[in-house]
């Protein structure tokens, strides 16, 4: 069983090496909670910022449902939605998958296209950071999380993102809804997957 989601932020803060890896290799910075101010769910329910990332996006905890607090992500480009049913699941996706690009190259939410995209993204990631497998293992062990196969993470991400509407649509203070999390492209436009 994984660590309680309520304990994970403290565990990250109290483990500087893990905090650093989450920030630098996985784009999850618990020190960037100020991003996404004024955002809420379309229902009016508040969102609690839990972390940010260097491009200006933010991770949020939703109100508790059945003992779990779902996690939504809102990008600085105006896309957002549900990524996981709780913080432990979200962190397994964050450390185990190039999840934002996987959603971006999803052909509008086609899980088979996401699986293909994820495999290409894994190859690019391994070329750019040969230590990524060891970093994933280290962070997962420190936080009592699992290192989950990429194909399974893609399914979990797709299932969560597919449930964004209607309950997890992110909106601004003025009520403007963020775009759904699925991008329309199936591969990079200039040259495809190489």
mmCIF file of C-alpha atoms in Angstrom:
data_model
loop_
_atom_site.group_PDB
_atom_site.id
_atom_site.type_symbol
_atom_site.label_atom_id
_atom_site.label_comp_id
_atom_site.label_asym_id
_atom_site.label_seq_id
_atom_site.Cartn_x
_atom_site.Cartn_y
_atom_site.Cartn_z
ATOM 1 C CA UNK A 1 0.000 0.000 0.000
ATOM 2 C CA UNK A 2 1.255 3.481 -0.773
ATOM 3 C CA UNK A 3 1.801 6.302 1.709
ATOM 4 C CA UNK A 4 -1.217 8.280 2.761
ATOM 5 C CA UNK A 5 -1.699 11.116 0.295
ATOM 6 C CA UNK A 6 -1.861 13.518 3.247
ATOM 7 C CA UNK A 7 1.649 12.510 4.306
ATOM 8 C CA UNK A 8 3.275 12.743 0.871
ATOM 9 C CA UNK A 9 3.853 16.542 0.796
ATOM 10 C CA UNK A 10 5.589 16.441 4.189
ATOM 11 C CA UNK A 11 7.630 13.426 3.124
ATOM 12 C CA UNK A 12 8.736 15.270 -0.031
ATOM 13 C CA UNK A 13 9.608 18.431 1.928
ATOM 14 C CA UNK A 14 11.584 16.425 4.475
ATOM 15 C CA UNK A 15 13.561 14.513 1.833
ATOM 16 C CA UNK A 16 15.565 17.181 -0.040
ATOM 17 C CA UNK A 17 17.040 14.747 -2.581
ATOM 18 C CA UNK A 18 13.568 13.521 -3.563
ATOM 19 C CA UNK A 19 12.221 17.082 -3.640
ATOM 20 C CA UNK A 20 15.074 18.045 -5.999
ATOM 21 C CA UNK A 21 14.464 15.078 -8.324
ATOM 22 C CA UNK A 22 10.735 15.767 -8.428
ATOM 23 C CA UNK A 23 11.439 19.389 -9.396
ATOM 24 C CA UNK A 24 14.208 18.802 -11.922
ATOM 25 C CA UNK A 25 13.391 15.474 -13.566
ATOM 26 C CA UNK A 26 9.623 15.246 -13.156
ATOM 27 C CA UNK A 27 8.219 18.800 -13.125
ATOM 28 C CA UNK A 28 6.544 18.541 -9.709
ATOM 29 C CA UNK A 29 7.614 21.370 -7.396
ATOM 30 C CA UNK A 30 5.825 21.612 -4.044
ATOM 31 C CA UNK A 31 7.483 25.004 -3.556
ATOM 32 C CA UNK A 32 5.500 26.491 -6.476
ATOM 33 C CA UNK A 33 2.049 26.503 -4.920
ATOM 34 C CA UNK A 34 1.365 30.099 -5.962
ATOM 35 C CA UNK A 35 0.680 29.153 -9.588
ATOM 36 C CA UNK A 36 -2.936 28.943 -10.656
ATOM 37 C CA UNK A 37 -4.382 31.427 -8.194
ATOM 38 C CA UNK A 38 -8.126 31.945 -8.599
ATOM 39 C CA UNK A 39 -8.771 28.670 -10.382
ATOM 40 C CA UNK A 40 -11.646 26.434 -9.308
ATOM 41 C CA UNK A 41 -13.812 23.656 -10.673
ATOM 42 C CA UNK A 42 -16.764 24.545 -12.887
ATOM 43 C CA UNK A 43 -19.051 23.483 -10.034
ATOM 44 C CA UNK A 44 -17.554 26.300 -7.967
ATOM 45 C CA UNK A 45 -15.700 23.842 -5.739
ATOM 46 C CA UNK A 46 -12.323 25.186 -4.618
ATOM 47 C CA UNK A 47 -8.995 23.721 -5.650
ATOM 48 C CA UNK A 48 -6.089 23.424 -3.229
ATOM 49 C CA UNK A 49 -2.717 24.025 -4.911
ATOM 50 C CA UNK A 50 -0.278 21.248 -4.098
ATOM 51 C CA UNK A 51 2.597 21.889 -6.551
ATOM 52 C CA UNK A 52 3.608 23.708 -9.690
ATOM 53 C CA UNK A 53 5.965 23.196 -12.583
ATOM 54 C CA UNK A 54 8.477 25.447 -14.312
ATOM 55 C CA UNK A 55 6.276 26.228 -17.326
ATOM 56 C CA UNK A 56 3.623 27.774 -15.062
ATOM 57 C CA UNK A 57 1.227 24.852 -14.721
ATOM 58 C CA UNK A 58 -0.155 23.779 -11.366
ATOM 59 C CA UNK A 59 -1.343 20.621 -9.627
ATOM 60 C CA UNK A 60 -4.401 20.861 -7.372
ATOM 61 C CA UNK A 61 -6.142 18.654 -4.845
ATOM 62 C CA UNK A 62 -9.937 18.517 -5.073
ATOM 63 C CA UNK A 63 -12.382 17.951 -2.221
ATOM 64 C CA UNK A 64 -12.314 14.489 -0.689
ATOM 65 C CA UNK A 65 -14.454 11.815 -2.332
ATOM 66 C CA UNK A 66 -14.686 8.373 -0.783
ATOM 67 C CA UNK A 67 -11.556 8.905 1.294
ATOM 68 C CA UNK A 68 -9.490 10.141 -1.676
ATOM 69 C CA UNK A 69 -8.677 13.610 -3.005
ATOM 70 C CA UNK A 70 -8.603 13.693 -6.823
ATOM 71 C CA UNK A 71 -5.812 15.650 -8.516
ATOM 72 C CA UNK A 72 -6.299 18.049 -11.408
ATOM 73 C CA UNK A 73 -3.639 19.825 -13.437
ATOM 74 C CA UNK A 74 -4.039 23.221 -15.092
ATOM 75 C CA UNK A 75 -1.436 24.311 -17.643
ATOM 76 C CA UNK A 76 -0.343 27.880 -18.247
ATOM 77 C CA UNK A 77 -1.654 27.458 -21.818
ATOM 78 C CA UNK A 78 -5.263 26.933 -20.685
ATOM 79 C CA UNK A 79 -5.645 23.140 -20.741
ATOM 80 C CA UNK A 80 -6.648 21.255 -17.653
ATOM 81 C CA UNK A 81 -8.420 18.349 -16.110
ATOM 82 C CA UNK A 82 -8.339 15.300 -13.914
ATOM 83 C CA UNK A 83 -5.106 13.283 -13.924
ATOM 84 C CA UNK A 84 -5.555 10.910 -10.978
ATOM 85 C CA UNK A 85 -7.871 9.850 -8.158
ATOM 86 C CA UNK A 86 -5.403 10.824 -5.421
ATOM 87 C CA UNK A 87 -1.938 12.265 -4.899
ATOM 88 C CA UNK A 88 -0.173 8.878 -4.734
ATOM 89 C CA UNK A 89 -1.666 7.878 -8.108
ATOM 90 C CA UNK A 90 -0.773 11.288 -9.550
ATOM 91 C CA UNK A 91 2.842 10.981 -8.416
ATOM 92 C CA UNK A 92 3.134 7.493 -9.924
ATOM 93 C CA UNK A 93 2.001 8.994 -13.239
ATOM 94 C CA UNK A 94 4.267 12.036 -12.869
ATOM 95 C CA UNK A 95 7.404 9.983 -12.201
ATOM 96 C CA UNK A 96 6.592 7.110 -14.550
ATOM 97 C CA UNK A 97 5.328 8.778 -17.715
ATOM 98 C CA UNK A 98 5.878 11.832 -19.882
ATOM 99 C CA UNK A 99 2.223 12.404 -19.159
ATOM 100 C CA UNK A 100 1.674 15.957 -20.446
ATOM 101 C CA UNK A 101 3.077 15.139 -23.893
ATOM 102 C CA UNK A 102 1.227 11.831 -23.846
ATOM 103 C CA UNK A 103 -2.031 13.761 -23.426
ATOM 104 C CA UNK A 104 -0.903 16.359 -25.947
ATOM 105 C CA UNK A 105 -0.243 13.718 -28.616
ATOM 106 C CA UNK A 106 -3.413 11.733 -28.000
ATOM 107 C CA UNK A 107 -5.336 12.307 -31.233
ATOM 108 C CA UNK A 108 -8.154 13.882 -29.232
ATOM 109 C CA UNK A 109 -8.173 11.232 -26.509
ATOM 110 C CA UNK A 110 -7.508 7.980 -28.395
ATOM 111 C CA UNK A 111 -5.896 5.596 -25.905
ATOM 112 C CA UNK A 112 -4.136 3.598 -28.654
ATOM 113 C CA UNK A 113 -2.495 6.770 -29.979
ATOM 114 C CA UNK A 114 -1.517 7.654 -26.405
ATOM 115 C CA UNK A 115 0.166 4.248 -26.021
ATOM 116 C CA UNK A 116 2.207 4.806 -29.196
ATOM 117 C CA UNK A 117 3.075 8.357 -28.141
ATOM 118 C CA UNK A 118 4.165 7.158 -24.704
ATOM 119 C CA UNK A 119 6.618 4.652 -26.193
ATOM 120 C CA UNK A 120 8.173 7.324 -28.424
ATOM 121 C CA UNK A 121 8.352 9.755 -25.508
ATOM 122 C CA UNK A 122 10.047 7.132 -23.324
ATOM 123 C CA UNK A 123 12.786 6.691 -25.939
ATOM 124 C CA UNK A 124 13.339 10.462 -26.147
ATOM 125 C CA UNK A 125 13.431 10.742 -22.375
ATOM 126 C CA UNK A 126 15.961 7.916 -21.986
ATOM 127 C CA UNK A 127 18.230 9.538 -24.588
ATOM 128 C CA UNK A 128 18.053 12.898 -22.839
ATOM 129 C CA UNK A 129 18.361 11.517 -19.310
ATOM 130 C CA UNK A 130 20.009 8.065 -19.191
ATOM 131 C CA UNK A 131 19.532 7.986 -15.394
ATOM 132 C CA UNK A 132 15.732 8.331 -15.559
ATOM 133 C CA UNK A 133 15.021 4.693 -14.599
ATOM 134 C CA UNK A 134 17.196 4.972 -11.491
ATOM 135 C CA UNK A 135 15.639 8.335 -10.588
ATOM 136 C CA UNK A 136 12.150 6.860 -10.900
ATOM 137 C CA UNK A 137 13.084 3.918 -8.702
ATOM 138 C CA UNK A 138 14.686 6.167 -6.091
ATOM 139 C CA UNK A 139 11.720 8.566 -5.855
ATOM 140 C CA UNK A 140 9.167 5.752 -5.816
ATOM 141 C CA UNK A 141 11.001 3.901 -3.041
ATOM 142 C CA UNK A 142 11.423 7.048 -0.939
ATOM 143 C CA UNK A 143 7.694 7.849 -1.195
ATOM 144 C CA UNK A 144 6.471 4.223 -0.911
ATOM 145 C CA UNK A 145 5.059 4.382 -4.435
ATOM 146 C CA UNK A 146 5.172 1.778 -7.187
ATOM 147 C CA UNK A 147 7.099 1.956 -10.446
ATOM 148 C CA UNK A 148 4.236 1.081 -12.776
ATOM 149 C CA UNK A 149 4.678 -0.079 -16.404
ATOM 150 C CA UNK A 150 4.181 2.742 -18.914
ATOM 151 C CA UNK A 151 1.256 1.013 -20.659
ATOM 152 C CA UNK A 152 -0.613 0.765 -17.342
ATOM 153 C CA UNK A 153 0.089 4.418 -16.526
ATOM 154 C CA UNK A 154 -1.253 5.463 -19.923
ATOM 155 C CA UNK A 155 -4.490 3.585 -19.185
ATOM 156 C CA UNK A 156 -4.798 5.188 -15.751
ATOM 157 C CA UNK A 157 -4.135 8.648 -17.163
ATOM 158 C CA UNK A 158 -6.590 8.151 -20.030
ATOM 159 C CA UNK A 159 -9.293 6.890 -17.654
ATOM 160 C CA UNK A 160 -8.841 9.871 -15.335
ATOM 161 C CA UNK A 161 -8.623 12.506 -18.086
ATOM 162 C CA UNK A 162 -11.718 11.008 -19.749
ATOM 163 C CA UNK A 163 -13.662 11.791 -16.566
ATOM 164 C CA UNK A 164 -12.735 15.497 -16.603
ATOM 165 C CA UNK A 165 -16.184 16.533 -17.812
ATOM 166 C CA UNK A 166 -18.378 17.547 -16.125
ATOM 167 C CA UNK A 167 -17.028 17.378 -12.556
ATOM 168 C CA UNK A 168 -13.351 18.294 -13.036
ATOM 169 C CA UNK A 169 -13.447 21.111 -15.582
ATOM 170 C CA UNK A 170 -11.046 23.826 -14.415
ATOM 171 C CA UNK A 171 -12.300 27.419 -14.661
ATOM 172 C CA UNK A 172 -10.914 30.890 -14.038
ATOM 173 C CA UNK A 173 -12.355 33.364 -11.536
ATOM 174 C CA UNK A 174 -14.435 34.762 -14.401
ATOM 175 C CA UNK A 175 -15.924 31.337 -15.180
ATOM 176 C CA UNK A 176 -13.908 30.735 -18.344
ATOM 177 C CA UNK A 177 -13.399 26.989 -18.777
ATOM 178 C CA UNK A 178 -10.002 25.487 -19.539
ATOM 179 C CA UNK A 179 -9.681 23.342 -22.645
ATOM 180 C CA UNK A 180 -9.907 19.558 -22.150
ATOM 181 C CA UNK A 181 -6.621 17.782 -21.402
ATOM 182 C CA UNK A 182 -6.485 15.794 -24.661
ATOM 183 C CA UNK A 183 -4.541 17.337 -27.544
ATOM 184 C CA UNK A 184 -5.663 16.812 -31.122
ATOM 185 C CA UNK A 185 -2.345 15.710 -32.646
ATOM 186 C CA UNK A 186 -1.172 12.113 -32.864
ATOM 187 C CA UNK A 187 2.507 12.980 -33.334
ATOM 188 C CA UNK A 188 4.739 16.061 -33.643
ATOM 189 C CA UNK A 189 3.779 18.090 -36.716
ATOM 190 C CA UNK A 190 7.300 18.664 -38.026
ATOM 191 C CA UNK A 191 8.798 15.294 -38.934
ATOM 192 C CA UNK A 192 6.594 13.068 -36.768
ATOM 193 C CA UNK A 193 8.223 10.605 -34.380
ATOM 194 C CA UNK A 194 11.848 10.030 -35.309
#
